[in-house]
Amino acid sequence: MASISYKCPNCDGELMFDPATQKYKCPYCASLFSQQQIRDMRPDTAGVRRPDAPVQAPGSLRGEAWGQAEGSAVQYNCPSCGAQIVTEETTAATFCYYCHNPVILSGKLEGRFLPDQVIPFEITRENAIQGFLKYVRKKKFVPKAFWNKRQIEKISGVYFPYWVYDVELNGRVLADARKTRSWRSGNTQYTETKIYSVRREGDITLRNLPENALSKASSVLAQGILPYRYEKAKDFHMSYLSGFMAERRDIERARVQEGMRRTMQQSAQQMMRETITGYDTVNIGSASFQPAFELWKYVLFPVWTITYKGRNGKMYYYSMNGQTGKVIGELPIDYKKVTLASVLVAAVVLALGLAVGYIL
Amino acid sequence: MVFSMKMKEYPVRMLRLFYGVLLFGLLFCGQGHTVWALQDGVYDDAGLLREDEITSLAGIIASVEEETGWNIFAVTTDDAKGKTAEAYADDFFDSHSPEREDGVAVLIDMDHREIWMSTCGDAIRYLTDDRIDRILDDAFTDISGGDYAACLTTMVEGVRVAYADGIPSGQYNYDRDTGEISVYRRITMIEALVAAGIAVASGFIVFFCIVGKYRIKFNQYRYNPRESGRMTLRVRDDQFINSHTSHRRIQTSSSTSHSSSGRSTTHRSSSGRSHGGGGRRF
């Protein structure tokens, strides 16, 4: 296993992926390199070894451990300054604590842990900060004095691991459907009900159902930043991680596949149900969907993680979709404002209700 | 006959003198607004009532006036001065209640041999045509038996009952001259309670929605198959099985937007006030 970094051919600086240009930029000489140029380069490497004495990783790991590295931290040598750094088990890309150069632990993403695809960052750090502040300032029920750019403790671009599931299903739905027609003749109201037996059979292809694959990630935040635009996904290459942090999966497919299959079957049934139109009521009698083809992809999604220290001293954690800018995270609440808004709504509804009662 | 008439008129005149002095005193004490409430409200110009009947009727009128806040007059006449019973009752009320518009004048018109109820102001809403008809039915029974005091009492008590029953649902004033309809609108206690209930529920929903949203309770991602799915149907089969028809008889109801039960028919008196009312010949 080795740690790698991509060096600028012009000045030997560490190249980083630039979300704005979707190219690799040297922070020292401002040179830009395409993905193809990076593929042709040989990255600098340095050895990584497991520390002789067990080292307590910062923060305990949960969920499934991976391979031989089970339950322990990993020590690596920075390819730029040679310093020895310890990382968590799932860390796949980070920065050297001493020289702050980007380092990719390539060994963490090899073999069965090699991601199939990556969605590169499209939002720069500056845009992420602006987008985050814009998001929180739009929130009307947050205490006014709460937000301040200086309160942002830490913002990190992190690639998070997800499972993405594609499936082709052979499906069949049998339903009982009814049409009713009503008419009046003299003082008699007639209602005619026609009953139909409905059958639908077909092939349904469903793509890109995502599921979080990192146990230490908050499931609320991991789900909340979805969806991503999958058409922008690229075949994985280590270089995309340069300049960002990355996590490797520790949730295996077996743990999530049944739930994901169930979601897809429900979605397929919903699609087939929507083809049964022109009826007043439809009751599904039986439905069966058999997978004809399945594709499980291991994909890294870009996420800006933001740690914000509230003026009350409490830490708040936010995630921003690194592609679309969608932000998710718990917000502090000004209960006075919320109560006032609720009372106003109640007053308006009361006035409307009384007006309706007066008119009728 | 003349003698008995004079005997009947004497105590009435004394009573009027007493009330005249009282009125004078009250006006000078600056208590003018209570003048009408203290009047007996009985004007037996036709001399049909005994003294005790007048006293009793005055007591009833006073209590009805206190309950309703209206002016009530019980009037008899044997000379309508060329007016109809309706016009006489309307004008009597207008001339004797120039400040307060709300009230009722009940009349025994011996000139036309007709009884009449003239309503004004709020009393029009309470005393709909239907209610007046019912009161007059009872009053007619009394006057057919020659009991004038009972007839007037029945009409005045009818006013009390109508007030106690409140304005009926669907009440509206119908101006018989112009055809104009004035619907009585109000908010019932049930409507107010329902509106208050919905308002409180709305307030709570808004409160919990905002709090829930800020605490990210409703941000579960839902996969959208329409965006990421494609379907090819091989079988699309809809087979008709059978049909059945049911029928039910429709209850017919009046299609008019205003039912006649809530109607108070109004007209303009010579003073220009709007009056309701009704009468019966005997």
XYZ file of C-alpha atoms in Angstrom:
642
model
C 0.000 0.000 0.000
C 1.283 3.469 -0.862
C 0.436 7.112 -0.448
C 0.565 9.171 -3.589
C 0.430 12.762 -4.706
C 0.425 14.296 -8.159
C 3.262 16.714 -8.791
C 3.235 19.657 -11.165
C 5.672 18.930 -14.063
C 6.553 22.639 -14.126
C 7.321 23.457 -10.480
C 6.926 20.179 -8.563
C 4.045 21.599 -6.509
C 1.164 19.333 -5.476
C -1.641 19.342 -7.987
C -5.215 19.633 -6.787
C -8.492 19.007 -8.590
C -10.157 22.359 -9.315
C -13.997 22.110 -9.244
C -14.393 25.367 -11.166
C -12.420 24.264 -14.239
C -12.766 20.490 -13.731
C -8.991 20.363 -14.307
C -5.937 19.944 -12.092
C -4.361 23.111 -10.859
C -0.978 23.822 -9.372
C -1.450 26.249 -6.460
C 2.107 27.519 -6.900
C 2.491 28.225 -10.630
C -1.255 28.195 -11.520
C -0.698 25.606 -14.288
C -3.760 23.643 -15.379
C -3.741 20.004 -16.473
C -6.485 17.903 -18.048
C -7.662 14.530 -16.830
C -5.857 12.852 -19.729
C -2.569 14.566 -18.837
C -2.931 13.425 -15.249
C -3.596 9.841 -16.371
C -0.304 9.918 -18.261
C 1.635 11.130 -15.221
C 3.289 8.870 -12.671
C 2.340 9.981 -9.197
C 4.938 10.317 -6.430
C 4.644 7.484 -3.989
C 5.738 6.808 -0.425
C 5.376 3.702 1.707
C 2.656 3.130 4.210
C 2.916 0.714 7.065
C 0.894 -0.372 9.997
C 2.364 1.052 13.228
C 4.143 -1.468 15.421
C 2.251 -0.415 18.509
C -1.534 -0.121 18.271
C -2.575 3.468 17.827
C -5.968 4.698 18.926
C -7.620 6.228 15.933
C -9.224 9.621 16.476
C -12.852 8.734 16.988
C -13.846 5.119 17.300
C -14.887 3.258 14.198
C -18.273 1.669 13.912
C -19.786 -0.864 11.568
C -17.904 -3.337 9.448
C -14.153 -3.133 9.382
C -12.256 -3.786 6.206
C -9.821 -6.518 5.275
C -6.639 -6.927 7.222
C -6.731 -3.477 8.671
C -9.578 -4.440 10.935
C -9.842 -2.398 14.100
C -6.596 -0.504 13.861
C -5.216 2.781 12.583
C -2.885 3.141 9.635
C 0.394 5.052 9.519
C 1.725 6.510 6.301
C 4.599 8.587 5.050
C 3.873 11.875 3.365
C 5.344 11.768 -0.191
C 6.226 15.485 0.085
C 7.863 15.873 3.504
C 8.211 12.285 4.675
C 6.403 12.887 7.943
C 4.596 9.921 9.500
C 0.878 10.453 9.823
C -1.806 8.233 11.357
C -5.260 8.096 9.789
C -8.551 6.373 10.456
C -9.275 3.027 8.865
C -11.662 4.417 6.297
C -9.618 7.468 5.297
C -8.592 7.214 1.658
C -7.402 10.741 0.962
C -6.331 13.514 3.301
C -3.762 16.235 3.883
C -0.381 15.957 5.549
C -0.664 17.441 9.037
C 2.776 19.026 8.701
C 3.203 20.291 5.149
C -0.564 20.410 4.374
C -0.007 18.813 0.976
C -2.742 16.548 -0.383
C -2.066 12.840 0.050
C -4.000 9.930 -1.433
C -3.739 6.580 0.297
C -4.082 4.605 -2.898
C -3.969 1.269 -1.132
C -7.225 2.057 0.617
C -9.017 2.160 -2.691
C -7.618 -0.880 -4.398
C -8.992 -4.312 -5.124
C -12.586 -4.727 -4.039
C -12.448 -1.246 -2.547
C -11.668 0.382 -5.860
C -14.632 2.651 -6.587
C -16.393 2.146 -9.895
C -17.203 5.796 -10.334
C -16.700 9.193 -8.819
C -18.765 12.347 -9.149
C -16.171 15.140 -9.074
C -16.673 18.297 -7.043
C -18.297 21.101 -9.030
C -18.563 23.615 -6.214
C -15.396 25.347 -5.070
C -14.589 25.970 -1.427
C -15.384 29.693 -1.771
C -18.700 28.965 -3.449
C -19.474 26.395 -0.774
C -18.947 28.984 1.978
C -21.045 31.563 0.118
C -23.738 29.003 -0.620
C -23.824 27.891 2.975
C -24.131 31.445 4.319
C -26.816 32.211 1.729
C -28.700 29.104 2.815
C -28.662 29.964 6.498
C -29.462 33.637 5.947
C -32.568 32.644 4.035
C -33.872 30.846 7.094
C -36.324 33.176 8.769
C -36.637 31.410 12.100
C -32.965 31.274 13.031
C -31.818 33.680 15.787
C -30.689 36.835 14.023
C -27.299 37.164 15.675
C -26.475 33.503 15.180
C -24.760 33.519 11.806
C -21.350 34.889 11.098
C -18.816 33.793 8.501
C -16.093 33.816 11.174
C -18.016 31.215 13.124
C -17.341 28.596 10.453
C -14.853 26.445 12.308
C -13.970 24.063 9.526
C -15.028 23.315 5.977
C -13.742 20.211 4.229
C -14.353 18.708 0.837
C -14.852 14.992 1.360
C -15.675 12.172 -1.022
C -18.190 9.924 0.731
C -18.785 6.307 -0.326
C -22.216 5.226 -1.551
C -23.684 2.125 -3.093
C -25.603 2.821 -6.294
C -27.982 0.196 -7.641
C -29.289 -0.324 -11.194
C -31.764 -3.064 -11.985
C -33.852 -4.471 -14.828
C -37.065 -6.059 -13.621
C -39.578 -8.312 -15.321
C -42.855 -7.332 -13.764
C -46.502 -8.260 -13.745
C -49.451 -6.549 -12.101
C -53.018 -7.848 -11.866
C -55.661 -5.411 -10.732
C -59.375 -4.957 -10.347
C -60.493 -1.596 -11.761
C -63.871 0.152 -11.722
C -65.506 2.910 -13.696
C -68.623 4.578 -12.373
C -71.082 6.723 -14.288
C -73.926 8.594 -12.687
C -76.988 10.220 -14.245
C -80.369 11.483 -13.211
C -83.763 10.729 -14.623
C -86.661 12.510 -12.986
C -86.342 12.066 -9.250
C -84.075 9.028 -9.549
C -80.288 8.994 -9.462
C -78.732 6.061 -11.339
C -75.157 4.857 -10.788
C -73.595 2.357 -13.189
C -70.416 0.550 -12.127
C -68.320 -1.267 -14.736
C -65.753 -3.748 -13.486
C -62.572 -4.582 -15.412
C -59.788 -7.068 -14.952
C -56.524 -5.313 -15.725
C -53.208 -6.950 -16.542
C -49.858 -5.301 -17.135
C -46.606 -7.053 -17.954
C -43.358 -5.505 -18.977
C -39.712 -4.713 -18.419
C -38.668 -1.910 -16.163
C -35.205 -0.484 -15.957
C -34.450 1.559 -12.881
C -31.145 3.295 -12.381
C -29.158 5.042 -9.728
C -30.710 4.262 -6.373
C -28.106 5.497 -3.858
C -27.414 4.220 -0.351
C -24.886 5.417 2.188
C -21.902 3.057 2.553
C -20.091 4.666 5.496
C -21.288 3.726 8.953
C -19.802 6.728 10.737
C -21.629 9.131 8.422
C -24.879 10.539 9.789
C -27.630 8.792 7.873
C -29.795 11.924 8.049
C -27.084 14.079 6.474
C -26.007 11.349 4.022
C -29.617 10.993 2.765
C -30.451 14.668 3.036
C -27.939 15.869 0.428
C -29.272 13.493 -2.240
C -29.864 13.393 -5.164
C -26.806 13.763 -7.384
C -26.769 14.152 -11.154
C -25.379 10.782 -12.181
C -24.753 11.745 -15.782
C -21.733 13.674 -14.500
C -20.230 10.577 -12.878
C -16.774 9.610 -14.139
C -14.890 6.363 -14.143
C -12.856 6.409 -10.977
C -9.302 7.684 -11.020
C -7.208 8.423 -7.949
C -6.387 11.876 -9.200
C -9.930 13.129 -8.577
C -9.232 12.831 -4.858
C -6.257 15.180 -4.982
C -6.980 18.238 -2.871
C -9.883 16.607 -1.044
C -10.402 14.126 1.707
C -11.985 10.777 0.943
C -13.567 7.986 2.908
C -13.674 4.327 2.007
C -16.819 2.263 2.458
C -17.278 0.126 5.555
C -20.850 -0.949 4.835
C -20.883 -3.920 2.522
C -23.495 -4.580 -0.120
C -25.041 -7.499 1.745
C -26.171 -5.150 4.487
C -28.131 -2.822 2.233
C -29.102 -4.850 -0.821
C -32.425 -6.209 0.421
C -33.700 -2.771 1.358
C -32.555 -1.344 -1.977
C -34.197 -4.194 -3.924
C -37.432 -3.591 -2.041
C -37.309 0.135 -2.881
C -36.827 -0.658 -6.568
C -39.697 -3.160 -6.617
C -41.996 -0.617 -4.993
C -40.888 1.961 -7.543
C -41.531 -0.487 -10.388
C -45.003 -1.244 -9.038
C -45.699 2.481 -8.812
C -44.654 2.932 -12.460
C -46.854 0.067 -13.624
C -49.763 1.289 -11.526
C -49.520 4.648 -13.256
C -50.241 2.982 -16.613
C -53.664 1.869 -15.332
C -55.594 5.008 -16.132
C -59.156 5.957 -16.967
C -60.666 4.264 -13.925
C -62.196 5.685 -10.788
C -60.777 3.032 -8.470
C -57.951 0.533 -8.921
C -57.159 -2.258 -6.486
C -53.913 -4.113 -7.053
C -54.599 -7.820 -6.626
C -51.106 -9.208 -7.165
C -47.769 -7.844 -8.272
C -44.483 -9.598 -8.886
C -41.165 -8.258 -10.063
C -38.169 -10.468 -10.810
C -34.725 -8.945 -11.339
C -33.306 -9.904 -14.751
C -30.140 -7.893 -14.357
C -28.543 -6.106 -11.446
C -25.618 -3.719 -11.286
C -24.112 -2.614 -7.996
C -21.774 0.308 -8.220
C -19.484 1.668 -5.567
C -19.376 5.432 -6.121
C -17.737 8.346 -4.330
C -19.966 11.426 -3.962
C -18.570 14.918 -3.309
C -19.670 16.531 -0.027
C -18.624 19.741 1.664
C -18.798 19.175 5.406
C -19.112 22.299 7.506
C -18.587 22.605 11.238
C -20.127 25.733 12.671
C -19.749 26.973 16.209
C -22.931 28.663 17.372
C -22.729 31.727 19.578
C -24.244 29.584 22.275
C -21.085 27.448 22.116
C -22.870 24.473 20.553
C -21.343 22.860 17.469
C -23.539 22.418 14.405
C -22.690 20.090 11.531
C -23.823 20.627 7.959
C -23.339 18.806 4.699
C -23.499 20.350 1.270
C -23.891 18.397 -1.934
C -20.584 19.179 -3.716
C -22.323 19.000 -7.081
C -25.707 20.720 -6.618
C -25.089 22.853 -3.511
C -27.993 21.410 -1.549
C -27.400 21.958 2.192
C -28.685 19.852 5.047
C -28.190 20.185 8.788
C -29.995 21.021 11.985
C -30.691 24.714 12.463
C -31.096 26.581 15.750
C -34.639 27.873 16.235
C -35.837 31.251 17.475
C -38.981 30.017 19.216
C -40.346 33.525 19.646
C -40.406 33.996 15.878
C -41.933 30.574 15.269
C -44.650 31.196 17.854
C -45.405 34.601 16.373
C -45.700 33.120 12.875
C -47.958 30.344 14.156
C -50.207 32.824 15.962
C -50.378 34.995 12.835
C -51.378 32.018 10.700
C -53.977 30.999 13.293
C -55.364 34.552 13.342
C -55.629 34.684 9.544
C -57.310 31.256 9.450
C -59.696 32.338 12.215
C -60.588 35.525 10.316
C -61.169 33.542 7.111
C -63.216 30.931 8.981
C -65.384 33.598 10.595
C -65.806 35.355 7.244
C -66.948 32.091 5.629
C -69.320 31.456 8.554
C -70.694 34.977 8.191
C -71.270 34.690 4.449
C -72.821 31.226 4.485
C -122.977 53.436 26.792
C -121.615 56.989 26.848
C -121.501 56.859 30.622
C -119.531 53.645 30.670
C -117.103 55.032 28.137
C -116.478 58.074 30.336
C -116.008 55.842 33.343
C -113.363 53.930 31.468
C -111.566 57.007 30.164
C -111.265 58.718 33.564
C -108.598 56.511 35.162
C -106.659 56.448 31.931
C -106.534 60.212 31.886
C -105.333 60.267 35.481
C -102.654 57.792 34.629
C -101.566 59.839 31.641
C -101.392 62.938 33.838
C -99.224 61.057 36.305
C -96.857 59.911 33.608
C -96.828 63.374 32.090
C -95.611 64.834 35.388
C -93.066 62.047 35.674
C -91.846 62.698 32.149
C -91.495 66.391 32.869
C -89.507 65.677 36.030
C -87.190 63.234 34.311
C -86.511 65.598 31.429
C -85.424 68.250 33.877
C -83.214 65.774 35.690
C -81.392 65.057 32.421
C -82.685 61.472 32.279
C -84.413 61.877 28.945
C -83.215 58.536 27.551
C -85.254 56.586 30.099
C -88.478 58.395 29.394
C -89.931 55.865 26.987
C -89.009 52.893 29.111
C -91.050 54.325 31.914
C -94.133 54.948 29.848
C -96.795 52.353 30.135
C -96.948 51.918 26.378
C -100.717 51.427 26.396
C -102.757 53.856 24.310
C -106.393 52.851 24.604
C -107.852 55.570 22.420
C -110.839 53.379 21.576
C -111.555 52.823 25.278
C -111.634 49.055 24.996
C -109.715 48.215 28.165
C -110.489 48.313 31.857
C -108.090 49.966 34.278
C -106.798 46.674 35.633
C -106.285 45.402 32.101
C -104.276 48.498 31.262
C -102.173 48.090 34.388
C -101.549 44.435 33.630
C -100.712 45.104 29.975
C -98.414 47.982 30.949
C -96.554 45.644 33.274
C -96.125 43.073 30.513
C -94.964 45.740 28.071
C -92.452 47.068 30.599
C -90.981 43.620 31.129
C -90.823 42.892 27.375
C -89.175 46.285 26.797
C -86.636 45.480 29.484
C -85.848 42.103 27.939
C -85.630 43.321 24.374
C -84.452 46.888 24.730
C -87.135 47.840 22.211
C -90.107 50.207 22.447
C -93.450 48.375 22.593
C -96.807 50.053 22.144
C -100.276 48.572 22.562
C -102.741 50.819 20.796
C -106.468 50.837 20.227
C -108.318 53.294 18.037
C -111.791 53.789 16.700
C -110.700 56.466 14.270
C -107.832 55.621 11.956
C -107.935 59.115 10.473
C -108.430 57.761 7.018
C -105.350 55.584 7.152
C -105.136 51.848 6.760
C -104.454 49.830 9.913
C -100.921 49.248 8.658
C -100.250 52.956 8.064
C -101.840 53.906 11.377
C -99.705 51.425 13.347
C -96.527 52.422 11.451
C -97.125 56.135 11.970
C -98.035 55.630 15.607
C -94.746 53.855 16.240
C -92.733 56.417 14.280
C -94.307 59.379 16.065
C -94.044 57.837 19.544
C -90.568 56.391 19.105
C -88.703 59.025 17.111
C -85.278 58.227 18.597
C -85.330 54.478 18.955
C -85.967 52.603 15.757
C -86.268 49.126 17.270
C -89.696 48.113 18.451
C -93.248 46.972 17.818
C -96.674 48.597 17.798
C -99.659 46.255 18.198
C -102.980 47.762 17.194
C -106.680 47.054 17.486
C -108.260 49.185 14.802
C -112.000 49.326 15.494
C -112.395 51.653 12.517
C -111.437 48.876 10.072
C -112.088 46.031 12.543
C -108.541 44.840 12.060
C -105.672 43.871 14.309
C -102.161 44.791 13.230
C -98.549 44.322 14.310
C -96.060 46.863 13.016
C -92.387 45.983 13.470
C -89.426 48.290 13.056
C -85.626 48.084 13.244
C -84.250 44.885 14.771
C -87.771 43.658 15.533
C -88.288 43.070 11.790
C -85.544 40.383 11.885
C -87.049 38.613 14.895
C -90.679 38.854 13.813
C -90.727 37.144 10.432
C -93.922 36.846 8.405
C -94.390 33.290 9.666
C -93.988 34.252 13.301
C -96.333 37.215 12.923
C -98.914 34.914 11.292
C -98.733 32.514 14.200
C -99.079 35.337 16.742
C -102.018 36.789 14.817
C -103.703 33.366 14.699
C -103.720 33.324 18.501
C -104.643 37.004 18.802
C -107.498 36.528 16.346
C -108.955 33.804 18.573
C -108.901 36.242 21.499
C -110.463 39.135 19.640
C -113.100 36.914 18.072
C -114.225 36.246 21.637
C -114.295 39.991 22.309
C -111.360 39.883 24.691
C -109.371 42.946 23.572
C -106.932 42.882 26.486
C -106.098 39.226 25.856
C -105.646 39.995 22.163
C -103.115 42.760 22.886
C -101.437 40.658 25.575
C -101.096 37.747 23.152
C -99.438 39.998 20.593
C -97.044 41.541 23.149
C -96.195 38.132 24.613
C -95.650 36.904 21.052
C -92.992 39.583 20.700
C -91.318 38.298 23.875
C -91.307 34.714 22.574
C -89.966 35.752 19.155
C -87.154 37.684 20.821
C -86.341 34.751 23.087
C -86.246 32.393 20.064
C -83.736 34.680 18.341
C -83.464 35.536 14.695
C -84.338 32.380 12.752
C -81.770 30.729 10.514
C -82.048 31.958 6.927
C -83.872 35.140 7.889
C -84.033 37.885 5.282
C -85.935 41.117 4.780
C -87.892 41.388 1.542
C -88.915 44.888 0.496
C -92.245 44.374 -1.198
C -91.960 47.703 -3.057
C -88.486 47.341 -4.525
C -88.016 43.570 -4.342
C -84.733 44.168 -2.544
C -83.551 41.375 -0.257
C -81.424 41.974 2.802
C -80.070 38.684 4.163
C -79.325 38.537 7.855
C -75.763 37.418 8.297
C -74.235 36.283 11.523
C -71.693 33.873 12.938
C -73.193 31.160 15.090
C -71.439 29.815 18.153
C -70.778 26.508 16.371
C -69.292 28.297 13.355
C -67.095 30.380 15.659
C -65.947 27.277 17.548
C -65.194 25.372 14.322
C -63.261 28.358 12.952
C -61.347 28.667 16.241
C -60.582 24.920 16.204
C -59.274 25.034 12.622
C -57.270 28.162 13.445
C -55.626 26.579 16.502
C -54.880 23.411 14.505
C -53.359 25.505 11.707
C -51.170 27.335 14.209
C -49.913 24.064 15.683
C -49.286 22.578 12.234
C -47.235 25.622 11.223
C -45.309 25.492 14.509
C -44.455 21.799 14.274
C -43.707 21.970 10.543
C -41.162 24.752 11.067
C -39.593 23.083 14.099
C -39.558 19.710 12.301
C -38.012 21.213 9.187
C -35.287 23.004 11.142
C -34.549 19.807 13.014
C -34.411 17.948 9.664
C -37.256 15.580 10.459
C -38.800 15.715 6.984
C -35.761 15.498 4.725
C -35.867 11.834 3.871
C -34.729 11.295 0.309
C -37.290 9.527 -1.860
C -36.145 7.784 -4.988
C -37.998 9.109 -8.028
C -38.530 6.325 -10.605
C -39.928 8.793 -13.165
C -36.524 10.492 -13.409
C -34.374 7.383 -13.351
C -36.622 4.696 -14.803
C -37.813 3.371 -18.130
C -40.600 0.913 -18.767
C -41.551 -1.195 -21.760
C -44.958 -2.829 -21.502
C -45.348 -6.236 -23.167
C -48.929 -6.819 -22.055
C -51.531 -4.123 -21.663
C -54.837 -5.857 -21.204
C -58.064 -4.380 -19.832
C -60.951 -6.860 -19.909
C -64.513 -5.870 -19.165
C -65.971 -8.310 -16.595
C -69.444 -7.027 -15.767
C -71.461 -4.014 -14.743
C -74.255 -3.252 -12.361
C -76.524 -0.267 -11.909
C -77.996 1.024 -8.690
C -80.547 3.773 -8.234
C -81.875 5.943 -5.467
C -84.709 8.416 -5.181
C -83.660 12.036 -4.820
C -85.359 14.030 -2.103
C -86.759 17.116 -3.794
C -86.316 20.409 -2.103
C -87.163 23.966 -2.980
C -84.603 25.294 -5.342
C -85.086 28.890 -4.314
C -82.089 30.333 -2.629
C -84.204 31.920 0.073
C -86.971 29.916 1.696
C -90.131 31.783 2.620
C -89.925 30.659 6.262
C -87.239 33.206 7.085
C -88.847 36.079 5.216
C -89.775 39.398 6.836
C -91.698 41.459 4.279
C -91.032 45.149 4.675
C -92.359 48.437 3.351
C -91.745 52.141 3.909
C -93.947 54.125 6.247
C -94.844 57.771 5.597
C -91.825 58.833 7.681
C -89.530 56.845 5.429
C -88.718 54.154 7.996
C -88.745 50.542 7.000
C -91.446 48.499 8.741
C -92.489 44.887 8.794
C -95.721 43.523 10.109
C -99.024 41.921 9.377
C -102.687 42.011 10.318
C -105.964 40.168 10.394
C -109.520 41.402 9.983
C -112.036 40.360 12.577
